[in-house]
XYZ file of C-alpha atoms in Angstrom:
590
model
C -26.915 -5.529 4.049
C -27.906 -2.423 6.264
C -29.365 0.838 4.065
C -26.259 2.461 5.687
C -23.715 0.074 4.477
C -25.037 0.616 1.156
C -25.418 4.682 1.560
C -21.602 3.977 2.213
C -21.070 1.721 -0.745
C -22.605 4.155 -3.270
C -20.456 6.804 -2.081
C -17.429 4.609 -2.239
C -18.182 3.895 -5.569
C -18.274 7.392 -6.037
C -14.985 8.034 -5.085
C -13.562 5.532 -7.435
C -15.733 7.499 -10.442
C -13.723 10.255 -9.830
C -10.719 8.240 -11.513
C -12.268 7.498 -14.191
C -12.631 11.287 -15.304
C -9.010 11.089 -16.679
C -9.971 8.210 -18.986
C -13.280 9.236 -20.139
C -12.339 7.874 -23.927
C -11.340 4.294 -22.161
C -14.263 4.617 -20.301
C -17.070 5.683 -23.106
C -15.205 3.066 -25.429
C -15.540 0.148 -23.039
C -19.353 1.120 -22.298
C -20.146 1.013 -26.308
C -18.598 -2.338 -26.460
C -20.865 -3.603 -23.598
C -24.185 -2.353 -25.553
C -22.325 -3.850 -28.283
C -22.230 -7.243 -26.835
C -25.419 -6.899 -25.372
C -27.292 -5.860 -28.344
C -25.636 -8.086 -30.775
C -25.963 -11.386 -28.648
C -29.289 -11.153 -28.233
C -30.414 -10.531 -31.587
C -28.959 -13.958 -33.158
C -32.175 -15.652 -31.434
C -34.276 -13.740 -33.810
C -32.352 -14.651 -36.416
C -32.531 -18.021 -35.735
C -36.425 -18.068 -35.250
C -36.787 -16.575 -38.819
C -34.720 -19.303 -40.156
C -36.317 -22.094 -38.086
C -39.926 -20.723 -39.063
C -39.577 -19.041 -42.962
C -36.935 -21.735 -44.314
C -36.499 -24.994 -42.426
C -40.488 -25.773 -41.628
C -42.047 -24.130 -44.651
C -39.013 -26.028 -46.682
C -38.596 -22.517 -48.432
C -35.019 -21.464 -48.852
C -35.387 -17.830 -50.137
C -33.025 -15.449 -47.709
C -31.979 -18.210 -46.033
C -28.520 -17.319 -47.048
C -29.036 -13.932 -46.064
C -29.972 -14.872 -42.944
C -27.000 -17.026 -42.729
C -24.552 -13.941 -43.338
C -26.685 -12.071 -40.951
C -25.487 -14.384 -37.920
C -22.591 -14.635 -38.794
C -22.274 -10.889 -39.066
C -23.816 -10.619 -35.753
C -21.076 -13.184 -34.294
C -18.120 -10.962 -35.495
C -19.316 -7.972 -33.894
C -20.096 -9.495 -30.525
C -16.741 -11.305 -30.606
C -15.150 -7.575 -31.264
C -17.520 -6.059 -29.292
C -15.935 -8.673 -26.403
C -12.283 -7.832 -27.443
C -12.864 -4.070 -27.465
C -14.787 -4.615 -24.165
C -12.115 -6.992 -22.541
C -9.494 -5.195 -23.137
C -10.844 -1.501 -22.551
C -11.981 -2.522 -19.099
C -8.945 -4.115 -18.142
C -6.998 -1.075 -19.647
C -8.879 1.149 -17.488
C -8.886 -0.317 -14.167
C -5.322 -0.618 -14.582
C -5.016 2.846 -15.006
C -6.860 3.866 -12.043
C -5.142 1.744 -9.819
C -1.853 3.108 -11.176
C -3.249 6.357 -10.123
C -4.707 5.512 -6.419
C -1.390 3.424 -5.973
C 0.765 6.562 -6.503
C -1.324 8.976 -4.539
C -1.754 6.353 -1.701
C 2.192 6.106 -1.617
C 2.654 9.767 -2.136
C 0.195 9.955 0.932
C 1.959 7.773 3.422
C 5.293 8.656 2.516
C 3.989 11.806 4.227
C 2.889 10.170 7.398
C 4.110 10.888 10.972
C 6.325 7.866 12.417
C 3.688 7.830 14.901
C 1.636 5.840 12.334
C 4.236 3.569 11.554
C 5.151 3.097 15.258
C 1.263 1.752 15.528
C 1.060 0.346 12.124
C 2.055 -2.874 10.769
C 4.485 -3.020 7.565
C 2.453 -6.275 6.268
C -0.956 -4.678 6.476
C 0.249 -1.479 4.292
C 2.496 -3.799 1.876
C -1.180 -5.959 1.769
C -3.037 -2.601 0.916
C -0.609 -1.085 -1.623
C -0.575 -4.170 -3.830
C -2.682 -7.213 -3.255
C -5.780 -4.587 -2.360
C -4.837 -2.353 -5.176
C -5.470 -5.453 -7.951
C -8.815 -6.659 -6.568
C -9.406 -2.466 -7.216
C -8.777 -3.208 -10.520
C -10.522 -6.294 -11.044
C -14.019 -3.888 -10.238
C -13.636 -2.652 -13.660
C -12.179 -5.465 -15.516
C -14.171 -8.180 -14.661
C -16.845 -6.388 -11.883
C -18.770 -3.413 -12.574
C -18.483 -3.551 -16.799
C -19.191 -7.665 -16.694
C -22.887 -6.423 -14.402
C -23.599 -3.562 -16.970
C -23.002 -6.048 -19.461
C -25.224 -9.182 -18.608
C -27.806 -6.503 -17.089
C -28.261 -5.204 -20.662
C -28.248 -8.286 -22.177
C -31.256 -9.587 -19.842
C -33.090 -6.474 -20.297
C -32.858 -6.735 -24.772
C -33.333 -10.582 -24.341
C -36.330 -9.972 -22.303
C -37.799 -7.382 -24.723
C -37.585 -9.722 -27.352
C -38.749 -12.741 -25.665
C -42.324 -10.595 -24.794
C -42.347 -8.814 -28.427
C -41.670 -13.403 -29.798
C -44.130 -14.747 -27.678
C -45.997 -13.365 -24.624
C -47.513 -16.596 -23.285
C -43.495 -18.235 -22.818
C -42.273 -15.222 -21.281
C -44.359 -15.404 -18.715
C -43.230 -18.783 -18.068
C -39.533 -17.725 -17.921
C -40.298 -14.697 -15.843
C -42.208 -16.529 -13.098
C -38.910 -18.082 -11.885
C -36.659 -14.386 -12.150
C -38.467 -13.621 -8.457
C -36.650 -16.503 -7.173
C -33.577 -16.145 -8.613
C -33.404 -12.707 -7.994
C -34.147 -13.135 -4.208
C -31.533 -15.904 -3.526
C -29.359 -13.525 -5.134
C -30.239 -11.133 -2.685
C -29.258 -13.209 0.327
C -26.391 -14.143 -1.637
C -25.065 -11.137 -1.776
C -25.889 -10.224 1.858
C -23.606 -12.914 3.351
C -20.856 -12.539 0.448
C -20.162 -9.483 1.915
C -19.976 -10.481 5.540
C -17.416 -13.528 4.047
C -15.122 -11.520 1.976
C -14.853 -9.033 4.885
C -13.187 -11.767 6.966
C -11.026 -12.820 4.133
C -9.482 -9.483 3.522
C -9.030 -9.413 6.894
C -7.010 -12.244 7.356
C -5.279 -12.122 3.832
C -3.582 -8.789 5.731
C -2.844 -10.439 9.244
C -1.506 -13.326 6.963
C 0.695 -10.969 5.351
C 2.146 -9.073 8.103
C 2.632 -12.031 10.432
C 4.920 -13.532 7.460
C 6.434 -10.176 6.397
C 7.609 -9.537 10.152
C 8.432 -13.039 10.426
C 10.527 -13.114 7.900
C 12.529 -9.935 8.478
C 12.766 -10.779 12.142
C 14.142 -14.401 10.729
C 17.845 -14.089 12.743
C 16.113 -13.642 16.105
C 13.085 -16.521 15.394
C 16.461 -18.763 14.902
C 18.398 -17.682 17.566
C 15.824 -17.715 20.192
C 15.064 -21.484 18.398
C 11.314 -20.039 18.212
C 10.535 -21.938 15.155
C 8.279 -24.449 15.973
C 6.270 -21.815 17.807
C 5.800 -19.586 15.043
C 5.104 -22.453 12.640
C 1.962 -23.165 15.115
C 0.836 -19.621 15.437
C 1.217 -19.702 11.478
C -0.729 -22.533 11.625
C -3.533 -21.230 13.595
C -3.008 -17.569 11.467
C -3.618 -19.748 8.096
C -6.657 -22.016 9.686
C -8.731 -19.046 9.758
C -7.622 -17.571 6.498
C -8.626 -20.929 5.172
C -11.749 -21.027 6.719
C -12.500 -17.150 5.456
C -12.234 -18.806 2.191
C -14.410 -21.826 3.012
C -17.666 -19.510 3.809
C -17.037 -18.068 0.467
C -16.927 -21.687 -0.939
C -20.169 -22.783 0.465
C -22.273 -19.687 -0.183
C -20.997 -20.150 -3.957
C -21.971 -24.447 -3.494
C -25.349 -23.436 -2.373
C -26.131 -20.569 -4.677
C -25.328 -21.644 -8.169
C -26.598 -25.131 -7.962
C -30.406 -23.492 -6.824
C -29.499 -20.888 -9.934
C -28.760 -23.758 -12.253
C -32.209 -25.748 -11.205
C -34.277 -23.039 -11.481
C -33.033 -22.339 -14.614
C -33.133 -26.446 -15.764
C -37.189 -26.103 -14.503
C -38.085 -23.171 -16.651
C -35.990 -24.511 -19.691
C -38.755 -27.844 -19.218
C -41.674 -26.017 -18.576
C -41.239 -23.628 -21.907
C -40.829 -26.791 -23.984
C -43.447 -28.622 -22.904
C -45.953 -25.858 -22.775
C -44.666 -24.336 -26.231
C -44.514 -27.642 -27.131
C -48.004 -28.127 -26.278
C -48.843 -24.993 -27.930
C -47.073 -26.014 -31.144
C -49.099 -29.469 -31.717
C -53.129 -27.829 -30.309
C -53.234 -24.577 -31.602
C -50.620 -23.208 -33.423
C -50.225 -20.431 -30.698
C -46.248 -20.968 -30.817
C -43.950 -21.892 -33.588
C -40.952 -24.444 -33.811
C -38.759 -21.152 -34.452
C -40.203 -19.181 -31.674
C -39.758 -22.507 -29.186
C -36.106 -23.065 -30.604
C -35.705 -18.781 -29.904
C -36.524 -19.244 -26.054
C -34.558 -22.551 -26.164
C -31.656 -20.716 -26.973
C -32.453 -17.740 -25.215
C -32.973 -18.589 -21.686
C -29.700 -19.975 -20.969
C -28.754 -16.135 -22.433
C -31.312 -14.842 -19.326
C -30.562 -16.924 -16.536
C -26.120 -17.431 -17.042
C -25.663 -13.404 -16.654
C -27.683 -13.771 -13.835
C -25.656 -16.725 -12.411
C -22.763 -14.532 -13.273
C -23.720 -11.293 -11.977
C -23.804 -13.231 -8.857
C -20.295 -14.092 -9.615
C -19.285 -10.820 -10.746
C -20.699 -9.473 -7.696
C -17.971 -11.518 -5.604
C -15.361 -9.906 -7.669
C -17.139 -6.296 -7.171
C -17.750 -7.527 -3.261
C -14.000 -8.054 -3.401
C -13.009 -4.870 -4.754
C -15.162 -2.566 -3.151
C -14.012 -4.148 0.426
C -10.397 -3.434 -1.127
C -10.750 0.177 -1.684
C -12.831 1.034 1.568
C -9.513 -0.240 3.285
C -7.367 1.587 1.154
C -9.353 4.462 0.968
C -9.303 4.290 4.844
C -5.551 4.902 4.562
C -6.112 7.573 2.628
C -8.312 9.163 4.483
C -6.093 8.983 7.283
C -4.962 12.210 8.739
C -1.607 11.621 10.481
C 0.326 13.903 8.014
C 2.835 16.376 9.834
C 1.482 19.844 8.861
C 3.759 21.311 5.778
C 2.452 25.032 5.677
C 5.876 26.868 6.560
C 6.484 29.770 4.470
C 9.795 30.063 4.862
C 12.609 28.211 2.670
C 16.015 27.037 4.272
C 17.949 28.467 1.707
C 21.104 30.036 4.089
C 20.397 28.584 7.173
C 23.484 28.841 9.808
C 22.330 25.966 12.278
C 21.818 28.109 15.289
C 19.211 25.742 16.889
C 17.037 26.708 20.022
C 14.840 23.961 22.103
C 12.491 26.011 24.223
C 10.581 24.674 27.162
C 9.981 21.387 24.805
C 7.777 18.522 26.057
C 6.977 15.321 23.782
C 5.614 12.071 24.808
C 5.245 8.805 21.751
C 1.823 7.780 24.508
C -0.147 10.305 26.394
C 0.438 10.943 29.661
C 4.568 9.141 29.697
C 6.634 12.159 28.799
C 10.311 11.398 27.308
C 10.856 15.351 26.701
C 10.560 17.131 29.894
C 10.264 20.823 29.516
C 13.979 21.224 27.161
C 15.073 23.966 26.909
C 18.690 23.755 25.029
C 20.556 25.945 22.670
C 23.536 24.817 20.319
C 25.398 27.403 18.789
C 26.289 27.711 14.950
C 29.066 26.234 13.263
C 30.199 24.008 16.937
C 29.690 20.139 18.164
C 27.447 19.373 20.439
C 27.265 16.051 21.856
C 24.700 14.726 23.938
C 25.141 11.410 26.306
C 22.552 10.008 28.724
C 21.776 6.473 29.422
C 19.171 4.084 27.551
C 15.957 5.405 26.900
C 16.754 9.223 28.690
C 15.561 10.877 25.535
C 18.677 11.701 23.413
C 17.456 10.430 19.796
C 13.898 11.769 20.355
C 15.066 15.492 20.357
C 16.831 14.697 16.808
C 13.633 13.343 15.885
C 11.801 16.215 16.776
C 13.933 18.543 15.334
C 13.426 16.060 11.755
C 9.848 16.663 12.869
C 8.881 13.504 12.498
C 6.856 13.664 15.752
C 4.862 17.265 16.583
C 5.619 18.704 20.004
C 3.407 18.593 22.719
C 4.501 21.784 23.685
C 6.959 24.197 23.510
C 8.814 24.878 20.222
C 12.277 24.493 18.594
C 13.853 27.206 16.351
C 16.458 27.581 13.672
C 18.125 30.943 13.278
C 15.807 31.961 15.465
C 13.062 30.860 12.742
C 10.339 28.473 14.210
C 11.071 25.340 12.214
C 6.769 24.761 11.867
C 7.768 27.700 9.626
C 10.271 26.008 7.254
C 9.021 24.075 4.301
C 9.126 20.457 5.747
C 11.033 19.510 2.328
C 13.517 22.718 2.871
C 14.318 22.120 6.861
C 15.173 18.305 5.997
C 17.394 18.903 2.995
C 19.352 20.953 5.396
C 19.960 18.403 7.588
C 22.271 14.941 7.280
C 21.548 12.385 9.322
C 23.472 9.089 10.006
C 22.069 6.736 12.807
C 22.647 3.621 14.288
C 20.431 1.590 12.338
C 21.443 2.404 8.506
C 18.907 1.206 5.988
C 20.183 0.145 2.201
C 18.051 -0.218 -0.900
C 18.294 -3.486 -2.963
C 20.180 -1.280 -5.465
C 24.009 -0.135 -5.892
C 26.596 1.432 -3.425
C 26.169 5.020 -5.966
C 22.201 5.110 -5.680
C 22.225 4.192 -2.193
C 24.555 7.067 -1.677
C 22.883 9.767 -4.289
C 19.354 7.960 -3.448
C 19.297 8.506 -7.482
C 19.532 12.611 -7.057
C 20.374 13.317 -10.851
C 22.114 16.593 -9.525
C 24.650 14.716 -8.064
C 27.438 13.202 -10.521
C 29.340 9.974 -9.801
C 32.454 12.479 -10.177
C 31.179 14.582 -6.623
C 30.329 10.919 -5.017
C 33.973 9.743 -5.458
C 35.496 13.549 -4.693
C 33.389 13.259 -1.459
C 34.163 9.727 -0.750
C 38.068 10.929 -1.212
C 37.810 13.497 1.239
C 36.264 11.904 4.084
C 39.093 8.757 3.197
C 36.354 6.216 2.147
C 37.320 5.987 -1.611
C 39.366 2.903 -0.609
C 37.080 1.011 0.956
C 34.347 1.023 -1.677
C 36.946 0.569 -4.659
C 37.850 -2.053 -2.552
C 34.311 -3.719 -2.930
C 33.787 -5.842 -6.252
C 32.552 -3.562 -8.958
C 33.165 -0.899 -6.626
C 30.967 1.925 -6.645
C 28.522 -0.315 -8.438
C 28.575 -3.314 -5.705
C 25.160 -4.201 -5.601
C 23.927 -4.339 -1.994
C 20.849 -6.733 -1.249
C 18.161 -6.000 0.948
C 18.775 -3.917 3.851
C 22.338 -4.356 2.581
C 22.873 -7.824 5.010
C 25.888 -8.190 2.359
C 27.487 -5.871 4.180
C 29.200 -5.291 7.741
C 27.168 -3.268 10.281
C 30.349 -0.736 9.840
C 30.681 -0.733 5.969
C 26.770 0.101 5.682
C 27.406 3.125 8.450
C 30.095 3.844 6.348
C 27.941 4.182 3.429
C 25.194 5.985 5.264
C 27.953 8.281 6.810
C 28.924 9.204 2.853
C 25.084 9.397 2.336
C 24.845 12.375 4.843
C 28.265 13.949 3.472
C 27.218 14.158 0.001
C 23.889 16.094 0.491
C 26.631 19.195 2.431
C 24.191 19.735 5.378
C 24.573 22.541 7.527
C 23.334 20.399 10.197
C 25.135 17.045 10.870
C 23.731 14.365 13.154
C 25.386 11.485 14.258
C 22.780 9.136 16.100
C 24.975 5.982 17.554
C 26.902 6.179 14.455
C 30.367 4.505 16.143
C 28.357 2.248 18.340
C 28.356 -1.648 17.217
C 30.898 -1.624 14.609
C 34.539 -2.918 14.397
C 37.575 -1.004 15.330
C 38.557 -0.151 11.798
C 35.430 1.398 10.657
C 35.226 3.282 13.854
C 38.527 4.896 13.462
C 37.645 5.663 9.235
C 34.284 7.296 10.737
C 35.972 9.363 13.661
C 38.467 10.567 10.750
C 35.862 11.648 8.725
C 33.940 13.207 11.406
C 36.541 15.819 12.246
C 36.188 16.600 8.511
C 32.562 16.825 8.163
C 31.607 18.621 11.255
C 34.071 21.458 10.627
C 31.955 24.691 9.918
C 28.612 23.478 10.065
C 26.509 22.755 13.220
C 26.781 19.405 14.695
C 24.691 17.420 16.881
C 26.478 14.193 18.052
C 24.769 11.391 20.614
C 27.426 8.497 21.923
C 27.500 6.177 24.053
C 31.534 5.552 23.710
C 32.295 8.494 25.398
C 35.571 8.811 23.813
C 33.742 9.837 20.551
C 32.972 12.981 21.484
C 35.588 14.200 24.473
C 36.508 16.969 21.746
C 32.524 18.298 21.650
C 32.201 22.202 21.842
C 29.745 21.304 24.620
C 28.404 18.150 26.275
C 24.516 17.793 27.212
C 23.537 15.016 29.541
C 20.312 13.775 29.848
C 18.303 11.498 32.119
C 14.738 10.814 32.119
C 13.854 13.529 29.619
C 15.688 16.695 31.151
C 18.954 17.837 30.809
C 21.349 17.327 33.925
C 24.611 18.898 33.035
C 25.873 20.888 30.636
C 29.936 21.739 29.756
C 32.770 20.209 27.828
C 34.555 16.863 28.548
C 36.913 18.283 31.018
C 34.505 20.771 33.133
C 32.100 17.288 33.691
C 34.098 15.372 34.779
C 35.410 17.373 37.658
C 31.877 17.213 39.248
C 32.442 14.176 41.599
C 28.238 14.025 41.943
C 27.578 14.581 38.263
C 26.271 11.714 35.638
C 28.384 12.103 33.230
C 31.633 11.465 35.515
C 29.445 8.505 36.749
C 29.144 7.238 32.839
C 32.972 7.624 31.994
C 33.971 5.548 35.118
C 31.490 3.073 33.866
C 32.702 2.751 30.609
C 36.350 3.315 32.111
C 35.964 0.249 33.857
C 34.047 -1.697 31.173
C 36.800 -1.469 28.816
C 39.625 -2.093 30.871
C 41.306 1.247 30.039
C 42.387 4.324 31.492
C 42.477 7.611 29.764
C 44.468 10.830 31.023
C 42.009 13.170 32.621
């Protein structure tokens, strides 16, 4: 291991001190009950040598039940000492991953969708909770269980040298050995358990995607592919696992000789010692009998604990990496979007998701408060990126967008959103009921406002309709429900929050006549008053807009209501309606 990697290491460790601040009592409790354990272990040996040497060779019996009591006093307080040490170090590193787990979701609940456009849903699913246990498994059964069977070497050394000199010696001799194999041990551990984190995530996302892509694996009859690119995916996790496996087969069977050798060697020379000259006694040999295996098993098991720390450590530079990520859309704005009237201003904007492909070519656009705007383009000529950036989910490249004349960098992010409802194509539902899905559990809203709002817009009906009603429990991503019952939803969603800027992203496309007509209903509602911002591609959705803009490759091409567009025989949008004219068999009255 490099002196850099382990510059890097210390000050990782660092970082995860800095938790521990909050549970300094956990924390000074659990490092008492290691001396405790420590201290109290290695003094039974002693014991035992008094015994051995004052009572059962010199067939004199006075203390010996003293002595007796004494182990056994010694026993129950390393047995507590291992409870309150157990238990305290599982306690805390449970409560510091509870706190790194809540700041590392507070943290990327902030992120730009730029970072989720790049980033895959496995891999930060993998680093939020699988990562987030080996964390606390540093503390529980890493960095305490090292502490622990360090001290206990160090007072079972001390006592072996102040029993007899001459052995220790003996047992020492190997400890170079040990301690060097340990060394290398270590070295490649790391290396190993860097490749299995590594493919414990691209395991994870490959299944997670996998899974939630399922209906397009099955219709595309892509099974057997994916099973053998699982396959291949799981051969080298398995393999990860295997270098672990065989640095662990070669390690502790070399540990366990070594320590089998020295064990021989002390009894035969204090055995030797013990018959010629009286230079060791039976009590002293039966002390280092018993005491080496309490020398060279922490050892063994710092090597193990050190996987577990390895483990951990490799966990939280990954998290910790996520942390440290910067892609957070700046949140300084002074100003708070208290009375907003949703007069919104695109000036000279330009935006591109990769650098040097623009999608927002120099906009310049400006809606007026209180009307409908729609805007209509074909596939990919930019229309849901300028909702996006007025969300701010993306920063500009240049140019700037303003709200009452207000730069909205100057907002409060939290302020400019709760002013604006949103309902696109793609709805997203919680595993939870219709009512929290709706209120996304706002305790300011009432279940009495839901079902006013519900009644207004005419969707009280349909979700009495549903079984338990307003308490329907959707499943995941809501598949129990119709693409048009979960716009439905999401269209209630926006309602309910009484924006005084409405979007409507795709909201009629892909959904059956009946829901369409319930959502065009409630649109003329909703929109009423308040600045609205609607993008179509069924034209007939917005022929009543205040004003039309139609885009193509980033820039706006016309601009006018239904009726002014389409009596430009060279313009686009006259060019869409025919399109769609002649798509769906209709005519309309022009």
């Amino acid at each position: 291991m490099s002196s850099k990697s382990r510059v890097y290491n210390f000050r990782l460790f660092n970082r995860l001190l800095i938790y521990i601040k909050s549970y300094s009592n956990i924390f000074l409790i659990s490092i008492i009950s290691v001396f405790g354990l420590s201290i109290f272990g290695a003094l039974r040996p002693v014991v035992l040598e008094k015994i051995v040497d004052k009572n059962l060779t010199a067939s004199n019996y006075d203390f010996f039940l003293e002595y007796i009591i004494i182990m056994l006093v010694l026993l129950v307080f390393e047995v507590a000492s291992n409870y309150l040490f157990i238990f305290n170090a599982g306690l805390l590193g449970q409560s510091v991953v509870k706190d790194i787990r809540v700041k590392l979701f507070n943290h990327i609940q902030d992120f730009k969708m730029k970072y989720y456009d790049k980033s895959s849903v496995g891999i930060l699913i993998t680093r939020t909770v699988t990562d987030m246990e080996r964390i606390a498994d540093i503390f529980g059964q890493g960095l305490f269980m090292i502490i622990s069977d360090i001290i206990k070497m160090l007072v079972v050394a001390i006592v072996m040298i102040n029993m007899n000199w001459e052995l220790s010696i003996i047992v020492f001799l190997s400890l170079p050995l040990i301690l060097l194999a340990t060394k290398i041990f270590q070295k490649y551990m790391k290396l190993a358990f860097d490749e299995v984190r590594n493919e414990v995530a691209n395991l994870n996302s490959f299944v997670q995607e996998r899974v939630t892509g399922m209906n397009v694996l099955q219709l595309f009859a892509r099974e057997k592919i994916e099973l053998e690119k699982f396959k291949k995916i799981n051969e080298r996790h398995k393999k990860a696992w295997l270098k672990t496996v065989w640095y662990n087969s070669i390690f502790f069977p070399v540990a366990d000789i070594l320590s089998s050798l020295t064990l021989g060697l002390v009894v035969w020379y204090g055995g030797m010692n013990t018959v010629l000259d009286g230079t060791a006694s039976i009590g002293e040999l039966t002390a280092f009998i018993m005491m080496i295996p309490m020398l060279f098993r922490p050892l063994n098991q710092i090597a193990n604990k050190f996987n577990t720390l390895l483990m951990g450590m490799v966990a939280a530079e990954r998290v910790f990496n996520i942390l440290d990520t910067n892609s957070v859309i700046k949140d300084t704005g002074p100003e708070i979007a208290n009375k907003i009237r949703g007069k919104i201003n695109y000036k000279n904007v330009n935006f591109s998701y990769k650098k040097g492909e623009k999608v927002i070519d120099d906009l310049c656009i400006e809606i007026n408060a209180g009307k409908t705007t729609a805007i209509v383009g074909s596939t990919g000529s930019g229309k849901s990126t300028i909702i996006k950036l007025l969300n701010r989910f993306y920063e500009l490249d240049s140019g700037s967008i303003h709200i009452d004349d207000i730069n909205i960098e100057d907002y409060s992010l939290s302020s400019l959103r709760e002013n604006i409802g949103f309902v696109s194509q793609d709805v997203h539902l919680f595993s939870d009921t219709i009512l929290n899905n709706i209120t996304l559990q706002n305790p300011n809203v009432s279940f009495l406002s839901v079902k006013k709002a519900a009644m207004d817009i005419e969707l009280d009906n349909f979700i009495s309709s549903l079984p338990n009603g307003y308490n329907y429990q959707v499943s995941e991503r809501g598949l129990t429900l119709s693409t048009g019952q979960r716009q439905l939803i999401s269209f209630l969603r926006a309602y309910i929050k009484n924006p005084q800027i409405l979007i409507l992203d795709e909201a009629t496309s892909s959904i059956d006549t009946d829901s369409e007509l319930l959502i065009q209903k409630a649109t003329e509602k909703v929109t009423k008053n308040r600045t609205s911002i609607i993008i179509a591609h069924r034209l007939s959705t917005i022929m009543n807009a205040d004003s039309i803009i139609v885009m193509d490759n980033g820039k706006i091409v016309e601009v006018g209501n239904h009726f002014e567009l389409i009596k430009n025989n060279e313009g686009h949008y006259l060019k869409l309606y025919q399109a769609q004219l002649k798509k769906e068999k209709k005519y309309l009255l022009i």
